[in-house]
XYZ file of N, CA and C in Angstrom:
207
model
N 19.695 3.929 11.337
C 19.879 2.650 10.674
C 18.742 1.703 11.020
N 18.517 1.488 12.309
C 17.469 0.561 12.717
C 16.086 1.051 12.319
N 15.848 2.348 12.416
C 14.528 2.872 12.072
C 14.231 2.654 10.589
N 15.253 2.762 9.748
C 15.069 2.507 8.319
C 14.762 1.034 8.077
N 15.464 0.158 8.778
C 15.230 -1.278 8.631
C 13.824 -1.636 9.099
N 13.388 -1.007 10.181
C 12.040 -1.261 10.696
C 10.996 -0.847 9.659
N 11.195 0.317 9.043
C 10.254 0.797 8.024
C 10.180 -0.171 6.847
N 11.324 -0.660 6.400
C 11.362 -1.590 5.273
C 10.610 -2.871 5.627
N 10.857 -3.407 6.820
C 10.174 -4.628 7.237
C 8.670 -4.408 7.372
N 8.268 -3.242 7.878
C 6.838 -2.952 8.007
C 6.172 -2.875 6.636
N 6.855 -2.274 5.653
C 6.306 -2.199 4.297
C 6.164 -3.597 3.705
N 7.195 -4.427 3.903
C 7.155 -5.792 3.389
C 6.007 -6.565 4.033
N 5.821 -6.383 5.345
C 4.747 -7.076 6.043
C 3.386 -6.612 5.517
N 3.238 -5.319 5.272
C 1.977 -4.793 4.750
C 1.667 -5.395 3.377
N 2.691 -5.505 2.535
C 2.492 -6.097 1.211
C 2.065 -7.557 1.320
N 2.710 -8.300 2.224
C 2.350 -9.709 2.392
C 0.935 -9.851 2.955
N 0.538 -8.929 3.836
C -0.818 -8.981 4.379
C -1.845 -8.686 3.286
N -1.525 -7.746 2.376
C -2.416 -7.466 1.247
C -2.532 -8.695 0.359
N -1.391 -9.331 0.097
C -1.373 -10.525 -0.732
C -2.196 -11.630 -0.081
N -2.048 -11.782 1.218
C -2.803 -12.786 1.962
C -4.295 -12.508 1.836
N -4.679 -11.243 1.963
C -6.087 -10.862 1.877
C -6.643 -11.181 0.490
N -5.835 -10.920 -0.554
C -6.285 -11.188 -1.921
C -6.429 -12.685 -2.176
N -5.587 -13.500 -1.534
C -5.624 -14.943 -1.759
C -6.640 -15.647 -0.863
N -7.220 -14.907 0.070
C -8.164 -15.498 1.010
C -9.416 -15.943 0.249
N -9.790 -17.198 0.379
C -10.995 -17.662 -0.305
C -12.247 -17.065 0.346
N -13.210 -16.702 -0.473
C -14.443 -16.106 0.038
C -15.537 -17.167 0.025
N -16.176 -17.360 1.162
C -17.281 -18.307 1.246
C -16.846 -19.753 1.108
N -15.595 -20.018 1.370
C -15.071 -21.369 1.230
C -14.455 -21.795 2.552
N -14.263 -23.079 2.720
C -13.675 -23.569 3.970
C -12.171 -23.786 3.846
N -11.597 -23.389 2.705
C -10.146 -23.544 2.544
C -9.415 -22.612 3.488
N -8.238 -23.027 3.893
C -7.433 -22.227 4.827
C -6.591 -21.217 4.056
N -6.137 -20.203 4.774
C -5.233 -19.216 4.187
C -3.881 -19.881 3.924
N -3.121 -19.373 2.957
C -1.794 -19.940 2.672
C -0.888 -19.873 3.910
N -0.466 -21.028 4.376
C 0.312 -21.124 5.615
C 1.666 -20.433 5.475
N 2.263 -20.522 4.298
C 3.582 -19.921 4.086
C 3.525 -18.415 4.334
N 2.483 -17.777 3.819
C 2.344 -16.330 4.022
C 2.136 -16.002 5.489
N 1.346 -16.815 6.172
C 1.114 -16.579 7.598
C 2.420 -16.671 8.377
N 3.245 -17.665 8.030
C 4.534 -17.821 8.709
C 5.466 -16.654 8.391
N 5.453 -16.200 7.130
C 6.276 -15.046 6.743
C 5.882 -13.808 7.541
N 4.578 -13.587 7.660
C 4.088 -12.413 8.390
C 4.485 -12.506 9.857
N 4.358 -13.686 10.444
C 4.730 -13.869 11.852
C 6.226 -13.621 12.053
N 7.043 -14.116 11.123
C 8.494 -13.918 11.220
C 8.842 -12.432 11.093
N 8.170 -11.739 10.196
C 8.411 -10.304 10.029
C 8.032 -9.536 11.291
N 6.913 -9.916 11.904
C 6.496 -9.250 13.145
C 7.548 -9.432 14.224
N 8.103 -10.653 14.324
C 9.153 -10.922 15.316
C 10.384 -10.063 15.037
N 10.770 -9.979 13.767
C 11.945 -9.188 13.390
C 11.747 -7.719 13.735
N 10.568 -7.194 13.427
C 10.273 -5.789 13.716
C 10.334 -5.537 15.212
N 9.751 -6.451 15.983
C 9.739 -6.297 17.442
C 11.167 -6.290 17.994
N 11.999 -7.213 17.504
C 13.386 -7.295 17.971
C 14.166 -6.033 17.595
N 13.974 -5.551 16.368
C 14.671 -4.339 15.929
C 14.247 -3.123 16.743
N 12.952 -3.034 17.036
C 12.472 -1.906 17.843
C 13.103 -1.932 19.226
N 13.156 -3.133 19.814
C 13.745 -3.292 21.145
C 15.209 -2.845 21.117
N 15.932 -3.294 20.098
C 17.344 -2.955 19.941
C 17.504 -1.443 19.736
N 16.611 -0.861 18.953
C 16.650 0.571 18.657
C 16.431 1.384 19.936
N 15.475 0.962 20.744
C 15.183 1.666 22.000
C 16.372 1.576 22.952
N 16.995 0.391 23.035
C 18.174 0.228 23.894
C 19.293 1.167 23.453
N 19.519 1.239 22.146
C 20.580 2.097 21.614
C 20.279 3.566 21.907
N 19.008 3.954 21.782
C 18.625 5.336 22.073
C 18.888 5.672 23.536
N 18.513 4.770 24.434
C 18.730 4.995 25.863
C 20.215 5.135 26.158
N 21.018 4.289 25.520
C 22.464 4.327 25.720
C 23.039 5.666 25.255
N 22.596 6.118 24.069
C 23.060 7.403 23.536
C 22.661 8.554 24.449
N 21.422 8.522 24.920
C 20.950 9.594 25.809
C 21.739 9.614 27.108
N 22.045 8.436 27.646
C 22.820 8.361 28.884
C 24.218 8.945 28.670
N 24.824 8.632 27.527
C 26.153 9.172 27.220
C 26.106 10.688 27.046
N 25.046 11.175 26.398
C 24.906 12.625 26.215
C 24.816 13.321 27.565
N 24.014 12.755 28.469
C 23.862 13.350 29.801
C 25.174 13.287 30.577
N 25.886 12.192 30.405
C 27.147 12.014 31.125
C 28.172 13.060 30.694
N 28.235 13.335 29.398
C 29.252 14.252 28.878
C 28.765 15.690 28.764
N 27.506 15.934 29.065
C 26.969 17.307 28.960
C 27.342 18.161 30.155
């Protein structure tokens, strides 16, 4: 479950990064769209939290397997 959610978030982040790259002005002093930067940062946080949760769940499952094996 978590691994699928992580993959979806990573794909979404990649798409937003591509969009950000396309909207980046070339040879200009304008800044990148702040909304996209915030979206990407939020997605990175979500992915990190999900990975942490996924690793904890894996450790718990492995401990239970060893306990009952």
